[in-house]
Amino acid sequence: MVDFARVQKELQECNRDFEVSGIKVIPTSEANLAHLLGTIPGPSATPYEGGTFNIDITLPHGYPFEPPKMQFATKVWHPNISSQSGAICLDILKDQWSPALTLKTALLSVQALLSAPQPDDPQDAVVAQQYLRDYQTFVSTARYWTESFAMVSSLGVEEKVQKLVEMGFPEASVRNALESVGGDENLALEKLCSC
Amino acid sequence: MISDSIPSASVAMAASNPKDFAKKKRANRSAKLKQCKLDARREQWLSQVKNKGVCSKEEVNREGSTPGGPMLHLKNERGRPIEKLEIQPRSEEEIYGDGSSTHHYSDSESSLSNSPTSSVLGSNDSGLNFTGSSSSSSSGQSSISSSSINGCCSGNTSEEDEGDAGDDGCLDDWEVMADALAATDNKQKQHSPNSEFCSSLSEKHENAAELGSQLDATNQPFSGIGLLNANPESGGMTKQGGALNRCAWRPDDAYRPQSLPNLSKQYSFPLSSEKHFGQRGPVWGSKNLGPIPTTCPICFEDLDDTDSVFLPCLCGFRLCLFCHKRILEEDGRCPGCRKPYEFDPVEREATLDGGSLTIKLARSCSMMERS
């Protein structure tokens, strides 16, 4: 059973200094605190600067004694993050997890991973190869993905709804989809298409 | 009885051990101290003696057949008490009447291992008693108080003689005790002139001597004192005396044996150590562990008193017992340092110094055993 008391306090703690850290964690639904959406800003001086990356967080039953399951909901071009699934290769989310860590510290670690890729231990082999062999191309690709996928969320909710409705989806389902994915219009679009 | 006592007294003098000369000085010193307060306490002793005089008579009767120098000496003393009950007034001059009397006094004390004790108590009457008995042997004078004391002592010796061959060992113990107590008596004189206290003390010592000798020839003098409370004869007086006896020597006591451990230091040590630990705990925490959190970093619940002293890992990471147990069931690694918790209590105790710390660890270890 997830320790929801701890999760609640973590959310309060994390969102209290949102202005400083830029990291935010919100529950995807009020009813289920085990499914959260984390948001981290792209670190400066990296191809990810300016982007806002959504991370889908699922708390296992053993949390905080088991690591939270995190994967990028926003598409990212990074050697240690799957460009397909958004899976993150980070030790603290696996064997190096500690109950003393929190969602916020884990997200901070993910943010640090964005600024310090580890191509020797890749999650996405293609990106890692590109990073090692053609760094400039890697940077430009990462920058493009950031601008394409990570900056969309800067749009207002109504703008996203408007955009998706223009694609032909009913407004109610668009709003539901946006809400369920934390406002990311790309994820919402995928969800709408999969339905 | 009186007639018997006189010859026995002479025998006792003759039988006194040459070893006792070393103790003469002590006896003389204590005797001087005792003399000062003899008069004031005499009346109190009289009342006490009456009660004990009966016992002493019975004992004397029993002892009549027992052989041996010290025994004879004791007889003399016993006999005297009875006589002495009649002779109430006794002056210091009488006691010291002549050089021989003093000598006898010392001899009597030496011969009676108990006598030094009493003399030590001495400021108190017990010392006087023996003195009186010894002097009386020569001069024929005796003090009532001595009779009471002698009665007790004779009772002891008689019983020992009858059933136990370990008298000598017992006597030696009492000599040691007497030496130790001498300092106490002197001090008590100075600080507490109350004659009742002194008398009660002497009684207690006598009683203690009885009990100690009866129970065990090798008993420690202090254990004998402990027994005093159990003696019905001592009554309420014993209680007061017991409290006083426990005070023993004060650190500034001039006559305090050097061989004794410094009580003030002993007492100060735990106190200082507590202070030390008290100071050290925070320091230790601030240096290595940081401030003790008020909430468990794992479950965010408040740490109770037990949790706040629970230190399961050397890295200083604190957490509540529930979370600790949970971790031990699954991961087994400290959340703070990711190192596995150690399960060997001996190893932990060896690596850590500080009693409190080991206690905490022991508890955590017990938890581990449970889990």
CSV table of C-alpha atoms in Angstrom, one decimal, chain A residues 72-160:
chain,number,residue,atom,x,y,z
A,72,PHE,CA,9.2,10.9,-19.7
A,73,ALA,CA,5.8,11.8,-21.0
A,74,THR,CA,7.4,14.5,-23.2
A,75,LYS,CA,9.5,13.3,-26.0
A,76,VAL,CA,13.2,13.8,-25.3
A,77,TRP,CA,16.3,13.3,-27.4
A,78,HIS,CA,18.8,12.0,-24.8
A,79,PRO,CA,21.2,9.0,-24.7
A,80,ASN,CA,19.8,7.8,-21.4
A,81,ILE,CA,16.1,8.3,-22.2
A,82,SER,CA,14.2,6.3,-24.6
A,83,SER,CA,13.1,8.4,-27.5
A,84,GLN,CA,10.3,5.9,-28.0
A,85,SER,CA,8.9,5.2,-24.6
A,86,GLY,CA,10.5,7.9,-22.5
A,87,ALA,CA,12.0,5.3,-20.2
A,88,ILE,CA,14.7,6.7,-18.0
A,89,CYS,CA,18.0,4.9,-17.3
A,90,LEU,CA,18.9,6.3,-13.9
A,91,ASP,CA,20.3,4.3,-11.1
A,92,ILE,CA,18.4,6.0,-8.3
A,93,LEU,CA,15.2,4.9,-10.0
A,94,LYS,CA,16.4,1.3,-9.9
A,95,ASP,CA,18.9,-0.3,-7.6
A,96,GLN,CA,20.2,2.9,-6.0
A,97,TRP,CA,16.8,4.1,-4.8
A,98,SER,CA,16.6,5.0,-1.2
A,99,PRO,CA,13.5,5.6,0.8
A,100,ALA,CA,15.1,8.8,1.9
A,101,LEU,CA,14.7,10.1,-1.6
A,102,THR,CA,11.6,11.9,-2.5
A,103,LEU,CA,9.8,12.5,-5.7
A,104,LYS,CA,11.3,15.9,-5.8
A,105,THR,CA,14.9,14.7,-5.3
A,106,ALA,CA,14.3,12.0,-7.9
A,107,LEU,CA,13.0,14.6,-10.4
A,108,LEU,CA,16.1,16.8,-9.6
A,109,SER,CA,18.2,13.8,-10.4
A,110,VAL,CA,16.4,13.4,-13.7
A,111,GLN,CA,17.0,17.0,-14.4
A,112,ALA,CA,20.7,16.6,-13.7
A,113,LEU,CA,20.7,13.6,-16.0
A,114,LEU,CA,19.5,15.9,-18.8
A,115,SER,CA,22.5,18.2,-18.3
A,116,ALA,CA,24.9,15.3,-17.9
A,117,PRO,CA,24.2,12.5,-20.4
A,118,GLN,CA,25.9,9.2,-19.8
A,119,PRO,CA,26.4,7.7,-23.3
A,120,ASP,CA,28.4,4.8,-21.9
A,121,ASP,CA,25.3,3.4,-20.3
A,122,PRO,CA,22.6,4.3,-22.8
A,123,GLN,CA,19.0,3.7,-22.7
A,124,ASP,CA,18.6,4.7,-26.3
A,125,ALA,CA,21.4,3.3,-28.4
A,126,VAL,CA,20.7,5.4,-31.4
A,127,VAL,CA,20.9,8.6,-29.5
A,128,ALA,CA,24.0,7.4,-27.6
A,129,GLN,CA,25.7,6.6,-30.9
A,130,GLN,CA,24.9,10.0,-32.3
A,131,TYR,CA,26.0,11.6,-29.1
A,132,LEU,CA,29.4,9.9,-29.3
A,133,ARG,CA,30.0,10.2,-33.0
A,134,ASP,CA,28.3,13.4,-34.0
A,135,TYR,CA,27.8,15.6,-31.1
A,136,GLN,CA,26.7,18.6,-33.0
A,137,THR,CA,24.0,16.7,-34.7
A,138,PHE,CA,22.9,15.3,-31.4
A,139,VAL,CA,22.7,18.8,-30.0
A,140,SER,CA,20.6,20.1,-32.8
A,141,THR,CA,18.3,17.1,-32.7
A,142,ALA,CA,17.8,17.4,-29.0
A,143,ARG,CA,17.2,21.1,-29.4
A,144,TYR,CA,14.6,20.4,-32.1
A,145,TRP,CA,12.8,17.9,-30.0
A,146,THR,CA,12.8,20.3,-27.1
A,147,GLU,CA,11.3,23.0,-29.1
A,148,SER,CA,8.8,20.7,-30.8
A,149,PHE,CA,7.6,18.8,-27.7
A,150,ALA,CA,8.8,20.4,-24.5
A,151,MET,CA,7.7,23.9,-25.3
A,152,VAL,CA,4.2,23.2,-26.4
A,153,SER,CA,3.0,23.2,-22.8
A,154,SER,CA,3.7,26.8,-22.7
A,155,LEU,CA,0.4,27.3,-24.4
A,156,GLY,CA,-2.6,27.9,-22.3
A,157,VAL,CA,-5.0,25.1,-21.7
A,158,GLU,CA,-7.6,26.8,-23.8
A,159,GLU,CA,-5.2,27.1,-26.6
A,160,LYS,CA,-4.4,23.4,-26.5
